[in-house]
PDB file of C-alpha atoms in Angstrom:
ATOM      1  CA  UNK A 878      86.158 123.213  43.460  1.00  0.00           C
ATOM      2  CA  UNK A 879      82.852 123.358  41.361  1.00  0.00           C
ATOM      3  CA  UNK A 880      80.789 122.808  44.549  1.00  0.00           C
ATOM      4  CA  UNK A 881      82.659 125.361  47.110  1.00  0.00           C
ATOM      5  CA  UNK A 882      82.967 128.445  44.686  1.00  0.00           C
ATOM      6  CA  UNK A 883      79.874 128.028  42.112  1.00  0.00           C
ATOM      7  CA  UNK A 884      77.441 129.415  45.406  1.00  0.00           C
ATOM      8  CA  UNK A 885      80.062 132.004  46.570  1.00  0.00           C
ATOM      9  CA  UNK A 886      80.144 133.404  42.758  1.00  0.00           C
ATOM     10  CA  UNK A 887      75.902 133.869  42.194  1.00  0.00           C
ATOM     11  CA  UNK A 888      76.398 135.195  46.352  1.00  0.00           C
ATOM     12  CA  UNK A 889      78.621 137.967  45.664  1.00  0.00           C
ATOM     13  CA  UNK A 890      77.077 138.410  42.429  1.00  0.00           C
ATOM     14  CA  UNK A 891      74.062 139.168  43.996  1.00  0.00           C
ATOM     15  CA  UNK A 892      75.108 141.301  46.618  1.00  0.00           C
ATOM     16  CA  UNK A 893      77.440 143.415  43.617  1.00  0.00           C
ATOM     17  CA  UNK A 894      73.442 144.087  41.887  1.00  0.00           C
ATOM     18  CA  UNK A 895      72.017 145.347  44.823  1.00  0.00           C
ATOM     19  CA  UNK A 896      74.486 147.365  46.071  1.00  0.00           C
ATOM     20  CA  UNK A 897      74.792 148.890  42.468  1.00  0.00           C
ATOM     21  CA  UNK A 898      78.304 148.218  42.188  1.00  0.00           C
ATOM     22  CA  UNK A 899      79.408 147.395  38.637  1.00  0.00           C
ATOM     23  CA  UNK A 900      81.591 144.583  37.366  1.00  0.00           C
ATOM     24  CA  UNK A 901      84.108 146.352  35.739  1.00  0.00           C
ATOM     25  CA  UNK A 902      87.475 146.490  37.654  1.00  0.00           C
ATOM     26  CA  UNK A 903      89.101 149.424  37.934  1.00  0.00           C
ATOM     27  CA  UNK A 904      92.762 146.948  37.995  1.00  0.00           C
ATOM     28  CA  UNK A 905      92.335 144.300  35.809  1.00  0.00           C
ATOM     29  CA  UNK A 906      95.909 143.111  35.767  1.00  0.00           C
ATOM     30  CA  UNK A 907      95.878 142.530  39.711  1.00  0.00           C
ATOM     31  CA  UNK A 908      92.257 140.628  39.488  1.00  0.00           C
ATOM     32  CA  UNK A 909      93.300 138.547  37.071  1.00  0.00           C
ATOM     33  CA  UNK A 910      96.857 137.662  39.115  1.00  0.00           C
ATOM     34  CA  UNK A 911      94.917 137.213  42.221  1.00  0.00           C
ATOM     35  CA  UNK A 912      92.314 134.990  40.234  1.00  0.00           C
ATOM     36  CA  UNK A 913      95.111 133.071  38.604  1.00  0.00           C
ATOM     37  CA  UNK A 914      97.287 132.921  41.267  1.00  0.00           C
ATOM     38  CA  UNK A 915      94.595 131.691  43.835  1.00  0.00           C
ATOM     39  CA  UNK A 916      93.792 128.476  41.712  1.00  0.00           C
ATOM     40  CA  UNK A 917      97.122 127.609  40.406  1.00  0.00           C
ATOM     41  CA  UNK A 918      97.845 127.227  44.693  1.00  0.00           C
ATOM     42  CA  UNK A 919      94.678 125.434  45.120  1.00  0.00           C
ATOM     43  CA  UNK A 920      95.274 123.031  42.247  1.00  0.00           C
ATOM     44  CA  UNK A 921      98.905 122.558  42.794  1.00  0.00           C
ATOM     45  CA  UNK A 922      98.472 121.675  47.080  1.00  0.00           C
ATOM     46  CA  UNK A 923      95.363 119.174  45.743  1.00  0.00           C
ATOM     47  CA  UNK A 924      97.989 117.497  43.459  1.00  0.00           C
ATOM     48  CA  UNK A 925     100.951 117.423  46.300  1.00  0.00           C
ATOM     49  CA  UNK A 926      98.062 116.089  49.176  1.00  0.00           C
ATOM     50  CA  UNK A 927      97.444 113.270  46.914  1.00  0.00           C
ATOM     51  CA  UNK A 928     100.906 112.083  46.825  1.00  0.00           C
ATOM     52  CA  UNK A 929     102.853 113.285  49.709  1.00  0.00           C
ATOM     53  CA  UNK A 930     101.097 113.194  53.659  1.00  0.00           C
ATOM     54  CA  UNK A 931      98.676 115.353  54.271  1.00  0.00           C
ATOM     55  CA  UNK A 932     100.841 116.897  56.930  1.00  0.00           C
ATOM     56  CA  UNK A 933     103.864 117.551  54.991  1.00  0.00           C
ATOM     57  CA  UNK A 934     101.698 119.026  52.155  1.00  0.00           C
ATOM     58  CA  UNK A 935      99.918 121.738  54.738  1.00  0.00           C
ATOM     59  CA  UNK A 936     103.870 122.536  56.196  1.00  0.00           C
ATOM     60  CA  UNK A 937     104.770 123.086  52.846  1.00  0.00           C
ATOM     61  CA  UNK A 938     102.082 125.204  52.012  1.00  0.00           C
ATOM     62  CA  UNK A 939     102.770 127.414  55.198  1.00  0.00           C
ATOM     63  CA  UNK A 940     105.675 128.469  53.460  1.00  0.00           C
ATOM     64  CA  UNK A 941     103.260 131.222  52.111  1.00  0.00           C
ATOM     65  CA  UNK A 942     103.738 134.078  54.572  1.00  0.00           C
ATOM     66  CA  UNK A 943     107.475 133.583  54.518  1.00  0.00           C
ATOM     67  CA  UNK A 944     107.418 134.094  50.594  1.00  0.00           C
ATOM     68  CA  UNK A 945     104.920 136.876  51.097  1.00  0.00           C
ATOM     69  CA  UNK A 946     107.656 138.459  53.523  1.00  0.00           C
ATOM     70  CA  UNK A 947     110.451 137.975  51.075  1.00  0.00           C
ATOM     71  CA  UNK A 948     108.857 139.350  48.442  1.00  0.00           C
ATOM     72  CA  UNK A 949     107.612 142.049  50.319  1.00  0.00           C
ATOM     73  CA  UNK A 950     111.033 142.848  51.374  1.00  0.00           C
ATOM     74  CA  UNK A 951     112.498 143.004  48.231  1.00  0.00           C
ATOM     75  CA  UNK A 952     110.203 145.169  46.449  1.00  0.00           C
ATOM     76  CA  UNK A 953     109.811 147.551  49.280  1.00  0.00           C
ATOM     77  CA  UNK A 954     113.473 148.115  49.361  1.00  0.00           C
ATOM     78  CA  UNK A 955     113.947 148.592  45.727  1.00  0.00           C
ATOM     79  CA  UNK A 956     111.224 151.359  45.923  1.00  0.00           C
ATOM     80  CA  UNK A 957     112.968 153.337  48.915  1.00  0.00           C
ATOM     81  CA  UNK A 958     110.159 152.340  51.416  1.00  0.00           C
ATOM     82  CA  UNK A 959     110.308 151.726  54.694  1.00  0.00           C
ATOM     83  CA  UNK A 960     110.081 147.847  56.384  1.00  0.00           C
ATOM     84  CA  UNK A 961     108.949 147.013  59.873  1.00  0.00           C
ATOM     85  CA  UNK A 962     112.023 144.807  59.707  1.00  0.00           C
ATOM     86  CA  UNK A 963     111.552 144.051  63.774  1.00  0.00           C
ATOM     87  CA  UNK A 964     108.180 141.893  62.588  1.00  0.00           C
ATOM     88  CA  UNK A 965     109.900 140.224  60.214  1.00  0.00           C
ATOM     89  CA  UNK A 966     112.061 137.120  62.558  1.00  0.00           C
ATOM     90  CA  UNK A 967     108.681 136.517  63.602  1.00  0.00           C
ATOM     91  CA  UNK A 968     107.297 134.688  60.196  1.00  0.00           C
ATOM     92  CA  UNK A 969     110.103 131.935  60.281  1.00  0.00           C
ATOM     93  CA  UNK A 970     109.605 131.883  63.900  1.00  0.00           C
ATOM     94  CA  UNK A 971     105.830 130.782  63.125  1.00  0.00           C
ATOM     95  CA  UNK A 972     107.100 128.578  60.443  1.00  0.00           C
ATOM     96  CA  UNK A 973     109.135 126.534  62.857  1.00  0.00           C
ATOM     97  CA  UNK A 974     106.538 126.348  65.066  1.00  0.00           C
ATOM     98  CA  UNK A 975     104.716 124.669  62.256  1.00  0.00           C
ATOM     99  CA  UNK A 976     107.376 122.612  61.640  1.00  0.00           C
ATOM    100  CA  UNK A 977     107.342 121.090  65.153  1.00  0.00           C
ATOM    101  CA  UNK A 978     103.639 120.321  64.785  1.00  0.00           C
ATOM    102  CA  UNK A 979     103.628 118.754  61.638  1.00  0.00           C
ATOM    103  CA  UNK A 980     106.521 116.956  61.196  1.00  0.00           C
ATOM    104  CA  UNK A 981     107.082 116.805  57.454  1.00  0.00           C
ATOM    105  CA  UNK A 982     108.526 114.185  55.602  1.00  0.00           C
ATOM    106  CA  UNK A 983     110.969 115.583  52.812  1.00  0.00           C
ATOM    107  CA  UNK A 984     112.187 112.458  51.130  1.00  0.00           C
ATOM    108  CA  UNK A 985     113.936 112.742  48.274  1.00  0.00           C
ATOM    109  CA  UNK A 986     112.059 110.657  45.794  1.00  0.00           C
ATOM    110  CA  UNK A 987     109.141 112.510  46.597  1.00  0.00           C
ATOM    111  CA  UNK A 988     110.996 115.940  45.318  1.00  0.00           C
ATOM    112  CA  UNK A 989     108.236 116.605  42.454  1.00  0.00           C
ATOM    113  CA  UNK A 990     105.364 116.673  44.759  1.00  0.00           C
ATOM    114  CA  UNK A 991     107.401 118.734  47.356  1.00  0.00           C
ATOM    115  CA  UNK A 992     107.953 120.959  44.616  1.00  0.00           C
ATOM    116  CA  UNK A 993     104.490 121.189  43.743  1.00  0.00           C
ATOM    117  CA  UNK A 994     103.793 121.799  47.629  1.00  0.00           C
ATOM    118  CA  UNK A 995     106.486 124.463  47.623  1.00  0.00           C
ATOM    119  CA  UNK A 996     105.070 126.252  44.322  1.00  0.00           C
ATOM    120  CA  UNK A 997     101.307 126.504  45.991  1.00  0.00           C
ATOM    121  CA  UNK A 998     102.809 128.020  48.893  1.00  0.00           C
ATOM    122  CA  UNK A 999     104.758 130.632  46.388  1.00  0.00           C
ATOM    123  CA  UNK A1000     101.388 131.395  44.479  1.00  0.00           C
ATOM    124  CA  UNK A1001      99.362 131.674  47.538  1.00  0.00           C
ATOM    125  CA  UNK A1002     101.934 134.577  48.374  1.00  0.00           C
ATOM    126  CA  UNK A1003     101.535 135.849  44.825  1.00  0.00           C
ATOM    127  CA  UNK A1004      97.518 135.957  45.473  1.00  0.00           C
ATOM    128  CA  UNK A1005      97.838 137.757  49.132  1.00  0.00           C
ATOM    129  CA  UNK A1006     100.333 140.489  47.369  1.00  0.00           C
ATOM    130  CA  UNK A1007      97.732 141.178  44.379  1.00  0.00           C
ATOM    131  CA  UNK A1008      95.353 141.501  47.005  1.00  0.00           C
ATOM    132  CA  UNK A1009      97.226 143.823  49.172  1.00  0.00           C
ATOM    133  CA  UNK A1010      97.600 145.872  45.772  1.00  0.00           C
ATOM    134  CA  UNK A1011      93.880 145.560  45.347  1.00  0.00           C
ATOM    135  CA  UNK A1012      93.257 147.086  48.111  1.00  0.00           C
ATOM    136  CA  UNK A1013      95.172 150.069  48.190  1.00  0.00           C
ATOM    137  CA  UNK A1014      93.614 151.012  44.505  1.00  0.00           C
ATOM    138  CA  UNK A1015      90.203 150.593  46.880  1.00  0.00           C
ATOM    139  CA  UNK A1016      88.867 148.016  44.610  1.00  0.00           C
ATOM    140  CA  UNK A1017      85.370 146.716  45.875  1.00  0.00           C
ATOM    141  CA  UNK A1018      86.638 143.100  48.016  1.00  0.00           C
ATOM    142  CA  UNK A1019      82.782 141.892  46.487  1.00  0.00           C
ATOM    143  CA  UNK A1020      84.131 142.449  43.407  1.00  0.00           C
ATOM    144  CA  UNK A1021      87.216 140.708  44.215  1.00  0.00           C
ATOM    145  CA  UNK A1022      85.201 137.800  45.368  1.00  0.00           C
ATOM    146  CA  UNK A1023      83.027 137.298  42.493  1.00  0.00           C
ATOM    147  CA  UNK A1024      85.604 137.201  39.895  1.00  0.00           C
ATOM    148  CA  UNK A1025      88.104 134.926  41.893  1.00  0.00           C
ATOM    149  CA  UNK A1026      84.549 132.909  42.643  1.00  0.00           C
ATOM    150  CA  UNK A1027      83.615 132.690  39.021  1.00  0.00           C
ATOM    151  CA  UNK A1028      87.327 131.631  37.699  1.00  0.00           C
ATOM    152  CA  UNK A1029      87.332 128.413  40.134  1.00  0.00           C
ATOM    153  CA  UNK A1030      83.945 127.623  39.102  1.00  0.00           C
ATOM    154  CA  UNK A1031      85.023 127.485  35.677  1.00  0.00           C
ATOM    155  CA  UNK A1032      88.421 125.918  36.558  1.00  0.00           C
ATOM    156  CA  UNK A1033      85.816 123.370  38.417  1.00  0.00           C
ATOM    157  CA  UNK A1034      83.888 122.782  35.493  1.00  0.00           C
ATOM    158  CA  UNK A1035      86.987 122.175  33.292  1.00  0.00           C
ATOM    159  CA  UNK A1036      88.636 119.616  36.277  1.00  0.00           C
ATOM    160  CA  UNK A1037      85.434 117.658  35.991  1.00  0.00           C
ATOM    161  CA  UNK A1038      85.135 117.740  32.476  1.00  0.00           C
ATOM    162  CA  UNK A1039      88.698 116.123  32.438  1.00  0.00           C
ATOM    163  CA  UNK A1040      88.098 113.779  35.326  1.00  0.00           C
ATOM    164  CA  UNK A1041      84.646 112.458  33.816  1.00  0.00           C
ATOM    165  CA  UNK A1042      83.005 112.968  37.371  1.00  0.00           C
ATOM    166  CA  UNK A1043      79.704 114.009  37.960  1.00  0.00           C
ATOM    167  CA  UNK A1044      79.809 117.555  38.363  1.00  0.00           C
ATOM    168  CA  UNK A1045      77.097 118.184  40.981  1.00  0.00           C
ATOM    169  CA  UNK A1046      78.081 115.389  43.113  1.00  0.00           C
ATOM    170  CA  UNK A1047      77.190 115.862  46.582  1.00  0.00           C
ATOM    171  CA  UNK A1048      76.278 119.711  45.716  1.00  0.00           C
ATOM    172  CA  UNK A1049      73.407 119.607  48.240  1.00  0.00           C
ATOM    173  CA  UNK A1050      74.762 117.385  51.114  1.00  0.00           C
ATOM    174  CA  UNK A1051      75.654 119.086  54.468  1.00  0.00           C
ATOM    175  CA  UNK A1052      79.428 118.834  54.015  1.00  0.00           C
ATOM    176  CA  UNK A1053      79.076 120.989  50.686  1.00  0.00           C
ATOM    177  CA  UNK A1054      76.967 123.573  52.691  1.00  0.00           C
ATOM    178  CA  UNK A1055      79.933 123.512  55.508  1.00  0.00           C
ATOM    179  CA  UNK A1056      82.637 123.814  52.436  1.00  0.00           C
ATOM    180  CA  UNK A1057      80.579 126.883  51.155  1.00  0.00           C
ATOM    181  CA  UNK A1058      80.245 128.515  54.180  1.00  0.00           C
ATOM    182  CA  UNK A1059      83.929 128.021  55.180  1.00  0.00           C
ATOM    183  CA  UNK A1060      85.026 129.283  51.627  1.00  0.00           C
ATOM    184  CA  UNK A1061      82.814 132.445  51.948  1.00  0.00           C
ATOM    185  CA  UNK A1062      84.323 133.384  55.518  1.00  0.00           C
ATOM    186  CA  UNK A1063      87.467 132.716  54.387  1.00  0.00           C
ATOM    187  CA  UNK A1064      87.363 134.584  51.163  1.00  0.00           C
ATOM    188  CA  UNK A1065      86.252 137.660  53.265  1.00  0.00           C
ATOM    189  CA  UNK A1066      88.584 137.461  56.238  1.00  0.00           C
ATOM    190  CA  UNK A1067      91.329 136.782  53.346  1.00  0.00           C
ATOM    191  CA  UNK A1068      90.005 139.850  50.826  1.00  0.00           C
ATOM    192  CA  UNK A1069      90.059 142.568  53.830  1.00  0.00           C
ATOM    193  CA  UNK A1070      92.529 141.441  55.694  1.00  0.00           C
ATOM    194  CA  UNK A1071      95.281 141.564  53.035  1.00  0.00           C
ATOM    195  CA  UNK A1072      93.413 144.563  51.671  1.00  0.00           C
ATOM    196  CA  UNK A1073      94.172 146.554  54.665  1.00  0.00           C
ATOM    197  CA  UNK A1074      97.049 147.020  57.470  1.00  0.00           C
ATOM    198  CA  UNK A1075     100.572 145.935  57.789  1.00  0.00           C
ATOM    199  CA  UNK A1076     101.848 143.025  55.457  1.00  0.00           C
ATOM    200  CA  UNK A1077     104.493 141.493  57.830  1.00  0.00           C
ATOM    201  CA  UNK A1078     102.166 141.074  60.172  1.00  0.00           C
ATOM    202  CA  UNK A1079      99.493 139.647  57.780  1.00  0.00           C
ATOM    203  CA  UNK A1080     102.099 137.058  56.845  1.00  0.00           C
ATOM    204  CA  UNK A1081     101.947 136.707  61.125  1.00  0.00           C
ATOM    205  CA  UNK A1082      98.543 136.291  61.551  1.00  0.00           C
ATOM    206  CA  UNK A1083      98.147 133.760  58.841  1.00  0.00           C
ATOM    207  CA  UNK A1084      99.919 130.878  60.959  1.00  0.00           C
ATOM    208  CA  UNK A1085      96.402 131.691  64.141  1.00  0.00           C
ATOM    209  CA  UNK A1086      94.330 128.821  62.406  1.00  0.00           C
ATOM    210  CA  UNK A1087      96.773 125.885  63.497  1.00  0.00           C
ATOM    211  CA  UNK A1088      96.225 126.092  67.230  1.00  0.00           C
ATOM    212  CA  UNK A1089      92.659 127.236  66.423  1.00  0.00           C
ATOM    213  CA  UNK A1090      92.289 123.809  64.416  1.00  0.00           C
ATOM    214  CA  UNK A1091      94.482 121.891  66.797  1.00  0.00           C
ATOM    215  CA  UNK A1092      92.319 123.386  69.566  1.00  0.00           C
ATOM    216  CA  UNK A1093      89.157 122.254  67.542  1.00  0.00           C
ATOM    217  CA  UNK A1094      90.672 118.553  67.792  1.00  0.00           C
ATOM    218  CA  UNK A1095      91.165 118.659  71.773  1.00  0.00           C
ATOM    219  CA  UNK A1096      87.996 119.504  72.180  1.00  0.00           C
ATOM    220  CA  UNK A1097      86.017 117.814  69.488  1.00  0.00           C
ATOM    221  CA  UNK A1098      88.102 114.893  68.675  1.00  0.00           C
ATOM    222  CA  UNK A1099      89.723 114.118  71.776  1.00  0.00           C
ATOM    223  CA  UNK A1100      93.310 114.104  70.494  1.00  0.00           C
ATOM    224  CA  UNK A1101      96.526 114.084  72.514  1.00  0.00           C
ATOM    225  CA  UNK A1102      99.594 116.053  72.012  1.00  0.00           C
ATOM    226  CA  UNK A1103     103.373 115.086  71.545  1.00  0.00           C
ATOM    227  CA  UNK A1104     106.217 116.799  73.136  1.00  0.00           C
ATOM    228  CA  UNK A1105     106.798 118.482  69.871  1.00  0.00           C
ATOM    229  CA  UNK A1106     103.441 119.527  68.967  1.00  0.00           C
ATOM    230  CA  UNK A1107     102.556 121.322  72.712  1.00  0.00           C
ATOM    231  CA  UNK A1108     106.466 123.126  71.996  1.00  0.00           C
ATOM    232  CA  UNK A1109     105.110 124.270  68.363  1.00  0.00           C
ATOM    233  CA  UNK A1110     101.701 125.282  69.834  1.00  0.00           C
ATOM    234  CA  UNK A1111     104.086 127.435  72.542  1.00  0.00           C
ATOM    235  CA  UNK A1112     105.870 128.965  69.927  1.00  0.00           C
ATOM    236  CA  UNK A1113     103.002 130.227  68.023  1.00  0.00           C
ATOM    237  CA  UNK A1114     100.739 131.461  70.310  1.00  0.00           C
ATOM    238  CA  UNK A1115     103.937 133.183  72.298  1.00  0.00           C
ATOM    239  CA  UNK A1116     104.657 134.839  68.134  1.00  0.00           C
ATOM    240  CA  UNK A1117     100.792 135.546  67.915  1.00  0.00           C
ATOM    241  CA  UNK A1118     100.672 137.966  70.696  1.00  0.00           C
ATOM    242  CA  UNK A1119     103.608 139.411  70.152  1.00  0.00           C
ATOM    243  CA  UNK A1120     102.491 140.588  67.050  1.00  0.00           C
ATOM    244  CA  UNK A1121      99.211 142.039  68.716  1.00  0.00           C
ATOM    245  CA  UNK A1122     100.893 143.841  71.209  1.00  0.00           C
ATOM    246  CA  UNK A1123     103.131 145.494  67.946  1.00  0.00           C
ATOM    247  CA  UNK A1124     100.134 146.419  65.883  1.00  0.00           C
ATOM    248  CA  UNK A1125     100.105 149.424  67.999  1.00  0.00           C
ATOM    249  CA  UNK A1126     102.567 150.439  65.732  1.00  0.00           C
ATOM    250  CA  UNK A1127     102.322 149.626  61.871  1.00  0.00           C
ATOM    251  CA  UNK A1128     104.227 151.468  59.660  1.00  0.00           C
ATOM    252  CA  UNK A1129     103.986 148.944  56.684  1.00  0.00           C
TER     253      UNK A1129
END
């Protein structure tokens, strides 16, 4: 954690100083649920991968949007607003698609670390919804960055302190400069995209990087496809577009 959020924290730091933007947030309460949030669903899908397959732990995880949608849901009716509510079948639509392609294992004595993969996937939810609120109060997305940046450094720091492990490991190998650059173009496309635009189909658009990175193994890695996987690739691209063609019309 040290190694992909320590360079993305002195980055945005930076870029805050020369743009003359100070580091006091106008919203404390949502940076610090987005902050806290963000690692506790980091740390807890680390702890799940380690026990439970790979595979299960990333279906588990993309559980997210449809907790994201729930929640949504809920609150939005409480307050009287109105819900896209056509969007919504779409998210467990997605999820099934998932599903098909990675073909999780629930077994039983496994429950704690499927309830560790289920609780990321709530907290990642909790994260996107603070930063949905974060953007409607217009709070700088740098400033966003830096402070969720700087509390997984320290979180980092603390893990390695714990672990005994040396804590700049591999900090200059290429696969660290691929982490970092991956983290920083994810923490943008994360911070404006959930800062802006309708949250159903957010929770949508979250499910485009599995045929992206099942795309990336065709190509790359030469990898085949089961009956299964090609149906789940079907089903998301087929719910992908539909929710382009209905962003002509956000209302949430």
């Amino acid at each position: 954690m040290f190694v992909r959020y320590f360079p993305l924290a002195v980055l945005s730091l930076a870029c805050l100083l020369i743009k003359g933007i100070g580091l006091k947030t106008s919203c404390p309460a949502y940076s610090s649920a987005r902050s806290i949030s963000g690692i506790l669903a980091v740390v807890f899908f680390t702890l799940a991968a380690q026990k439970i397959p790979v595979a299960t732990a990333q279906a588990l995880f993309y559980c997210s949007p449809l907790f994201t949608a729930i929640l949504f849901c809920w609150v939005s009716i409480r307050k009287g607003d109105p819900v896209a509510l056509r969007i919504l079948p779409l998210i467990p639509i997605c999820l099934g698609g998932v599903f098909l392609i990675n073909k999780p294992h629930l077994i039983s004595s496994e429950l704690p670390y499927i309830s560790l993969g289920f609780a990321s996937a709530f907290f990642l939810s909790c994260a996107s919804l603070s930063l949905k609120k974060l953007g409607a109060l217009k709070e700088s997305p740098l400033r966003t960055i830096f402070y969720f940046a700087s509390a997984c450094t320290l979180t980092g720091i603390i893990i390695n302190a714990i672990q005994k492990t040396d804590l700049l490991a591999g900090f200059f190998s290429p696969i660290s400069l691929a982490l970092f650059l991956f983290t920083l173009l994810q923490q943008l496309t994360v911070t404006l995209g959930w800062g802006r635009g309708s949250t159903l189909l957010n929770c949508v658009f979250q499910f485009v990087g599995v045929p992206c990175a099942i795309f990336i193994g065709l190509v790359i890695f030469e990898e085949s496809l089961s009956s299964s996987e090609l149906t789940g690739i079907t089903i998301l691209v087929t719910t992908e577009a539909s929710a382009l063609w209905m962003m002509r019309e956000r209302k949430d």
